[in-house]
CSV table of C-alpha atoms and ligand atoms in Angstrom, one decimal:
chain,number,residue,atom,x,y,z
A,1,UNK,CA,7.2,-4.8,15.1
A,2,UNK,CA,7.5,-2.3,17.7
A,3,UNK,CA,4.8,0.6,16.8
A,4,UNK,CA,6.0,2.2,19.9
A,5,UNK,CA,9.3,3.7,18.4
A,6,UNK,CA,7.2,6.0,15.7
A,7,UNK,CA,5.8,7.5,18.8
A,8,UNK,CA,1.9,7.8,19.4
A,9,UNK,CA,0.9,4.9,21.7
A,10,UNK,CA,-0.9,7.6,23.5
A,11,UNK,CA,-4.1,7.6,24.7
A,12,UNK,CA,-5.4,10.6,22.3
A,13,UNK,CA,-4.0,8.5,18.9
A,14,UNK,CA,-5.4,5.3,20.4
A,15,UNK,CA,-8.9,6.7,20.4
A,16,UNK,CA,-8.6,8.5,17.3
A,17,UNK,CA,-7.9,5.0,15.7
A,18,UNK,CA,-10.5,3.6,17.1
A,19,UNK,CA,-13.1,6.1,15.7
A,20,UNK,CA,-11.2,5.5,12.4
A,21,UNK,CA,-11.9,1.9,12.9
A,22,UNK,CA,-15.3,2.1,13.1
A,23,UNK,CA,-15.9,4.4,10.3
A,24,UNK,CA,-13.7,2.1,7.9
A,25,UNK,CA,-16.0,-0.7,9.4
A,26,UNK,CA,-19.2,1.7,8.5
A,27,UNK,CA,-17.6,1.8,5.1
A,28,UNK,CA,-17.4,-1.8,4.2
A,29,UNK,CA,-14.0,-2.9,5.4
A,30,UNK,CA,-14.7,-6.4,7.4
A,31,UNK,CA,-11.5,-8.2,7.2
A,32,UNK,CA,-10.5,-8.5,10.9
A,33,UNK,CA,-7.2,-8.9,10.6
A,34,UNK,CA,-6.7,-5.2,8.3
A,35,UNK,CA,-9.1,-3.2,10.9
A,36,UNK,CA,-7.0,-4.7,13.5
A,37,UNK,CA,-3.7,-4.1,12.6
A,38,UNK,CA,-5.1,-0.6,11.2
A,39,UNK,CA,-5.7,0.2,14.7
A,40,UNK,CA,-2.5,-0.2,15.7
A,41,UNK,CA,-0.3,1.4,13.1
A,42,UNK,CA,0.2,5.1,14.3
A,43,UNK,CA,-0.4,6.8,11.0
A,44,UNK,CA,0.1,10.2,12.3
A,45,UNK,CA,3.6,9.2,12.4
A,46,UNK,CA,3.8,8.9,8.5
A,47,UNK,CA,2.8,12.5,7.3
A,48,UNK,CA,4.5,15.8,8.5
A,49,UNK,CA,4.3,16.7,12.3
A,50,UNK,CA,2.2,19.6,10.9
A,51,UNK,CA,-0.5,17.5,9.4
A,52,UNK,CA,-0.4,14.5,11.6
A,53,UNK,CA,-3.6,16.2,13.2
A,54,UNK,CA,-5.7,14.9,10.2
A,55,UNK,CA,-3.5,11.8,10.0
A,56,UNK,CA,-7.1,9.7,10.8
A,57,UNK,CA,-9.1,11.8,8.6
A,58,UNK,CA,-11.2,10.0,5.6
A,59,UNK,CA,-8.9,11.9,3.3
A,60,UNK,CA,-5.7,11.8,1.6
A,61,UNK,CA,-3.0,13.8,2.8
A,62,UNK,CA,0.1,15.6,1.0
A,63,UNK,CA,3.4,13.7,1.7
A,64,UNK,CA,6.1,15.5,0.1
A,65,UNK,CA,7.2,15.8,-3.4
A,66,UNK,CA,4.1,16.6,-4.8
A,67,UNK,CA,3.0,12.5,-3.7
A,68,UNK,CA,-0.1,11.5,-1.4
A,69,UNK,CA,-0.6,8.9,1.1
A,70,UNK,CA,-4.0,7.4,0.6
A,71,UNK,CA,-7.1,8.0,1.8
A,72,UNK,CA,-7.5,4.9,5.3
A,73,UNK,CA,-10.5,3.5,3.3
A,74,UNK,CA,-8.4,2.6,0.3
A,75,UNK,CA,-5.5,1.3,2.0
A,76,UNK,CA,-7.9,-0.8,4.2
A,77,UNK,CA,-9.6,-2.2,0.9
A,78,UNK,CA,-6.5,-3.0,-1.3
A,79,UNK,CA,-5.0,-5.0,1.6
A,80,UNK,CA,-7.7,-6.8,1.9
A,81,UNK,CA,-7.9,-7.5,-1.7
A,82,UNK,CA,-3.9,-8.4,-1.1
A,83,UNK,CA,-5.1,-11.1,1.6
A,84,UNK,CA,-7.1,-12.8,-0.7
A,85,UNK,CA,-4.1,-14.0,-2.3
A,86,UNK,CA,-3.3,-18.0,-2.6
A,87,UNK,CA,-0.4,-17.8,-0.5
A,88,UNK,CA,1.5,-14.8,1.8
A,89,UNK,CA,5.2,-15.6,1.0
A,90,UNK,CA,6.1,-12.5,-1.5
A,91,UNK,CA,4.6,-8.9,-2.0
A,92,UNK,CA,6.0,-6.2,-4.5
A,93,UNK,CA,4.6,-2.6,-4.1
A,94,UNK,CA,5.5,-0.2,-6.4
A,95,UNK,CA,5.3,3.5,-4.8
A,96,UNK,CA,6.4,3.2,-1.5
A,97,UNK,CA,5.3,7.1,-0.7
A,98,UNK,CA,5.3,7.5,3.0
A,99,UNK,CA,5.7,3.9,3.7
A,100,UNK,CA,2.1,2.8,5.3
A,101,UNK,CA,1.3,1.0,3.1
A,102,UNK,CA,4.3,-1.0,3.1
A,103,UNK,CA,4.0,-1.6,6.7
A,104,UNK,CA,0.8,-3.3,6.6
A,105,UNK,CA,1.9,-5.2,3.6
A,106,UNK,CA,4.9,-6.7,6.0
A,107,UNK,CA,2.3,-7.8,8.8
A,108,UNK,CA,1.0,-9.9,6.7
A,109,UNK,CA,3.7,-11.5,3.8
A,110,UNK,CA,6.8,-13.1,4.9
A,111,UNK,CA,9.1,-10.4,2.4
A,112,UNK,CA,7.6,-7.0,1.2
A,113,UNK,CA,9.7,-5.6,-1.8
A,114,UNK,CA,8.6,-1.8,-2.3
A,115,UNK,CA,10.2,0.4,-5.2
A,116,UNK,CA,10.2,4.1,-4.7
A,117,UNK,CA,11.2,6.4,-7.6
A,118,UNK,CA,11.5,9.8,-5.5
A,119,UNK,CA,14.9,9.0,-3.6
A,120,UNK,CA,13.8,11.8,-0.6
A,121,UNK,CA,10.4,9.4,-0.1
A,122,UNK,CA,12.6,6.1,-0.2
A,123,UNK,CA,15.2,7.3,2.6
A,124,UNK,CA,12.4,8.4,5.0
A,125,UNK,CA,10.4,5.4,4.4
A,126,UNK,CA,13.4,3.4,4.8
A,127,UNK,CA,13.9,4.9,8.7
A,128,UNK,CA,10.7,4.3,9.5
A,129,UNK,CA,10.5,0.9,8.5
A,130,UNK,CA,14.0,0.4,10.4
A,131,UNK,CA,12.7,2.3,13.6
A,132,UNK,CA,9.3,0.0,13.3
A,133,UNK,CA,11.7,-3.4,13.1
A,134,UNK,CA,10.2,-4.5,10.4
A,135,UNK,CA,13.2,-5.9,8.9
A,136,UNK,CA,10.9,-7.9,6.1
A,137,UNK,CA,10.9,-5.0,4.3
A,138,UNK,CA,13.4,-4.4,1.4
A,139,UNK,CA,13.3,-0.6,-0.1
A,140,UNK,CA,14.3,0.5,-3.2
A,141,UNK,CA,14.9,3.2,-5.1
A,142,UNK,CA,14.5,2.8,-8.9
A,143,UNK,CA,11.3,3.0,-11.4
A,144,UNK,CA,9.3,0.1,-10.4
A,145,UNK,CA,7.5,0.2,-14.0
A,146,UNK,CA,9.2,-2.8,-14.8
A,147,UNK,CA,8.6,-4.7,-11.7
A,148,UNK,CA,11.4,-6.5,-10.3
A,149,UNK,CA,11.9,-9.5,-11.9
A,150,UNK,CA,14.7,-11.2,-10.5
A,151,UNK,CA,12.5,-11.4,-7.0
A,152,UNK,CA,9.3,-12.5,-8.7
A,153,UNK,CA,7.4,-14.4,-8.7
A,154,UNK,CA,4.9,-12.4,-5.9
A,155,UNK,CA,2.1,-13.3,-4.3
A,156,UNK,CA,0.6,-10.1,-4.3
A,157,UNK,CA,1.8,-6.7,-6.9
A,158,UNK,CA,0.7,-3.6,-5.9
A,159,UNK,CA,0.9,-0.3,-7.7
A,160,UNK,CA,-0.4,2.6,-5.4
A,161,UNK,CA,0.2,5.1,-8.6
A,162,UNK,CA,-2.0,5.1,-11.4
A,163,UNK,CA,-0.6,4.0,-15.2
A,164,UNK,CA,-3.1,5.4,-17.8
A,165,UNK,CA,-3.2,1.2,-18.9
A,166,UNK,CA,-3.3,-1.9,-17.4
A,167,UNK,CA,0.3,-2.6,-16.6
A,168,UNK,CA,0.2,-6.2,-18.0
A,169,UNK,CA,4.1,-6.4,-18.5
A,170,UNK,CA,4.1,-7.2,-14.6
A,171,UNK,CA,2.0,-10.2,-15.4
A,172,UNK,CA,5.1,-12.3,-15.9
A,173,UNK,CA,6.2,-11.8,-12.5
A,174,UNK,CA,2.8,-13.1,-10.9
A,175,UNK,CA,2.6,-16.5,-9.2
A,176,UNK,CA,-0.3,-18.6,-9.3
A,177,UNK,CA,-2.8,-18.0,-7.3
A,178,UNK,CA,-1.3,-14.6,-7.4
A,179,UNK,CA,-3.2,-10.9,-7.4
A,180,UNK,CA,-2.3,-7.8,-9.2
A,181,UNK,CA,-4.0,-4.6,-7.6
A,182,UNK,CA,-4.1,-1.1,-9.7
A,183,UNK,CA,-5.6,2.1,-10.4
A,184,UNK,CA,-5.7,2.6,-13.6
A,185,UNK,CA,-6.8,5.5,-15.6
A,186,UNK,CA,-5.8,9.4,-16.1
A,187,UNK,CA,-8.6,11.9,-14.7
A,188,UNK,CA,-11.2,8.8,-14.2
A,189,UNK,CA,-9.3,6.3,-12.7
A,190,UNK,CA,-10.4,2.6,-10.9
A,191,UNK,CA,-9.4,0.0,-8.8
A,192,UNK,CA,-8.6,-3.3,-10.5
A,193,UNK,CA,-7.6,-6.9,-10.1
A,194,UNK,CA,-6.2,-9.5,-12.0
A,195,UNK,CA,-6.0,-13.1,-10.7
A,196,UNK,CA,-3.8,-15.5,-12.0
A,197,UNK,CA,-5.7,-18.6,-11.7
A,198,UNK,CA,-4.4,-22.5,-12.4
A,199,UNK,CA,-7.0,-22.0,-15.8
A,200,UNK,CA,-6.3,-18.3,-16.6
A,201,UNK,CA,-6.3,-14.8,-15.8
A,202,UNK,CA,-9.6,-13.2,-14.7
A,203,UNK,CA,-9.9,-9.1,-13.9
A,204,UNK,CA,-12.4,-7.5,-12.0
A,205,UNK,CA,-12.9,-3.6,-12.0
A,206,UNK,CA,-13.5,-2.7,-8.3
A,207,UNK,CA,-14.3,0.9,-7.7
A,208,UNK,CA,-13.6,4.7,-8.7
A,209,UNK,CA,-10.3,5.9,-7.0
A,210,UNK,CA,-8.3,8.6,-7.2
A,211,UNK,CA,-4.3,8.4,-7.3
A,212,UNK,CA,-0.9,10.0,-8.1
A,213,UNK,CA,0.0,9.2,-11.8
A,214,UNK,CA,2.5,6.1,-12.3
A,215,UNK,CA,5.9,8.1,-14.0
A,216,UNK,CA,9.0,7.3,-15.4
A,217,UNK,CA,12.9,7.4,-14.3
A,218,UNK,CA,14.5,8.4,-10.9
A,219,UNK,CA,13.6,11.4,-9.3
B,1,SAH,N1,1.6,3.5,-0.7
B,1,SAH,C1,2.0,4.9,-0.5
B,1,SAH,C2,1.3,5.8,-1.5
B,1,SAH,C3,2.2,6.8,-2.1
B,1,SAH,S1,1.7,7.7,-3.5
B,1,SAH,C4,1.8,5.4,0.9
B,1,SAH,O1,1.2,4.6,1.7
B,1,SAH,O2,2.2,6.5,1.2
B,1,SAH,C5,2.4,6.8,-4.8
B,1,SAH,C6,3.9,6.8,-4.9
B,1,SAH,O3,4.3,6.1,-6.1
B,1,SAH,C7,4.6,8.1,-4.9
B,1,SAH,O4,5.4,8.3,-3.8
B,1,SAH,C8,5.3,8.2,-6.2
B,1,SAH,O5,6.6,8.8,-6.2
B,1,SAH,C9,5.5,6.7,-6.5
B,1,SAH,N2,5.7,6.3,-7.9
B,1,SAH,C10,5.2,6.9,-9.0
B,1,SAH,N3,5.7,6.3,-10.2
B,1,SAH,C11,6.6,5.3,-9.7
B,1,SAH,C12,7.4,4.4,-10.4
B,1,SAH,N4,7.4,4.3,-11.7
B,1,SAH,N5,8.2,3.6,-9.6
B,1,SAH,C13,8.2,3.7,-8.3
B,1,SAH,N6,7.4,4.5,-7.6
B,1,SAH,C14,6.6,5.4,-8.3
C-alpha cells in the first residue's frame, strides 16, 4: 500500500506515531507486527481535517453520522486478537466506519470484506482504501447483521458495533480455527471471543469497551 497518497508522511505525524506507539506499547499491545504497521498508517487522515489534530490521541473520535472511530488501544488489541487466527486467508468486518480498521485488517489477510450500513461512511471509506492501493479490500454497503454468507467461511469476523447479544448467527460462517471478535452489551459492554476449534467452540470475555450500538437496515 502506498500510505503516502492519504498524505502525512511528514515528519510532525511520524513522531506523533511514534509517541502513540510507545504508549500503546505502555498499554499492553506487544504484537510487533500491529505496533508496526500502526506506526505507519496515517490516522489523521481518517477523521475530519478539523480533528485530525487529536487523530493520535488515546481517545475515540467522532466520524460522522453520529459513528466513532475507536480509541488506537482497542484497534491495536482486536487485531491482535484477529492475528491469532489459524490461518490469514479471509476477514469480514462489519462496521466499516472511517475505514482504519479495515486497512489494518488488509495488511494482514489476503481479502478483507467490510459491510458498512451508513452509505455516506461506505463511499468515503471506499476512496480511501482506493487512494491507499489496497485493492484486497471489498466494501459494501448493506446491514452486515447477517454476515455475508456466500463469502464465508472467514478466518477472522469482526463487529466493531456492539449487538446487546452475542451474535451467534455468524457462527455458521466461521472456519475452523476461525475467531469471532465483539463488543457486546448496551450501557456495559465487553470485548469477546469465540474460537472455533477442531473439538468445539470456546469464548473468552476480554475487557470493558465502549462502542456504537450494532442497528438494523440501510442508512
Ligand atoms: N472500524 C471502524 C469503527 C466504526 S464505528 C473504524 O475504524 O472507523 C462502527 C460502525 O458500524 C459505524 O460506522 C456504524 O454505522 C456501523 N454499523 C452499525 N450497525 C451496522 C450494521 N448492522 N451493519 C454494518 N455496519 C453497521
Amino acid at each position: 500500500m502506498n500510505f503516502s497518497e492519504l498524505g502525512g508522511t511528514g515528519m510532525t505525524s511520524a513522531r506523533t506515531r511514534a509517541r502513540m506507539i510507545d504508549r500503546l506499547k505502555q498499554q499492553g499491545i506487544s504484537d510487533a507486527r500491529v505496533l508496526a504497521i500502526m506506526g505507519e498508517v496515517p490516522r489523521h487522515a481518517f477523521v475530519d481535517e478539523a480533528i485530525s489534530h487529536k487523530a493520535y490521541d488515546d481517545t475515540a473520535l467522532p466520524i460522522g453520522f453520529g459513528q466513532t472511530i475507536s480509541q488506537p488501544y482497542i484497534v491495536a488489541r482486536m487485531t491482535e486478537i484477529a492475528l491469532g487466527a489459524a490461518r490469514h486467508d479471509k476477514v469480514l468486518e462489519i462496521g466499516t466506519g472511517c475505514g482504519y480498521q479495515t486497512t489494518l485488517l488488509a495488511q494482514f489477510f489476503k481479502t478483507v470484506y467490510s459491510i458498512e450500513r451508513i452509505g455516506g461512511l461506505s463511499r468515503v471509506a471506499r476512496e480511501r482504501l482506493s487512494k491507499l492501493g489496497a485493492y484486497n479490500a471489498r466494501l459494501r454497503h448493506a446491514d452486515g447483521s447477517k454476515g455475508l454468507a456466500e463469502s464465508a467461511p472467514f478466518d477472522v469476523i469482526m463487529l466493531t458495533a456492539a449487538a446487546p447479544i452475542p451474535p451467534e448467527n455468524l457462527l455458521d460462517q466461521l472456519a475452523v480455527g476461525g475467531r469471532l471478535i465483539f463488543p457486546v452489551g448496551t450501557d456495559e459492554q465487553e470485548l469477546r471471543l469465540i474460537e472455533r476449534r477442531e473439538e468445539g467452540l470456546l469464548e473468552s470475555r476480554l475487557e470493558k469497551v465502549k462502542f456504537v450500538p450494532l442497528l438494523p437496515g440501510l442508512a
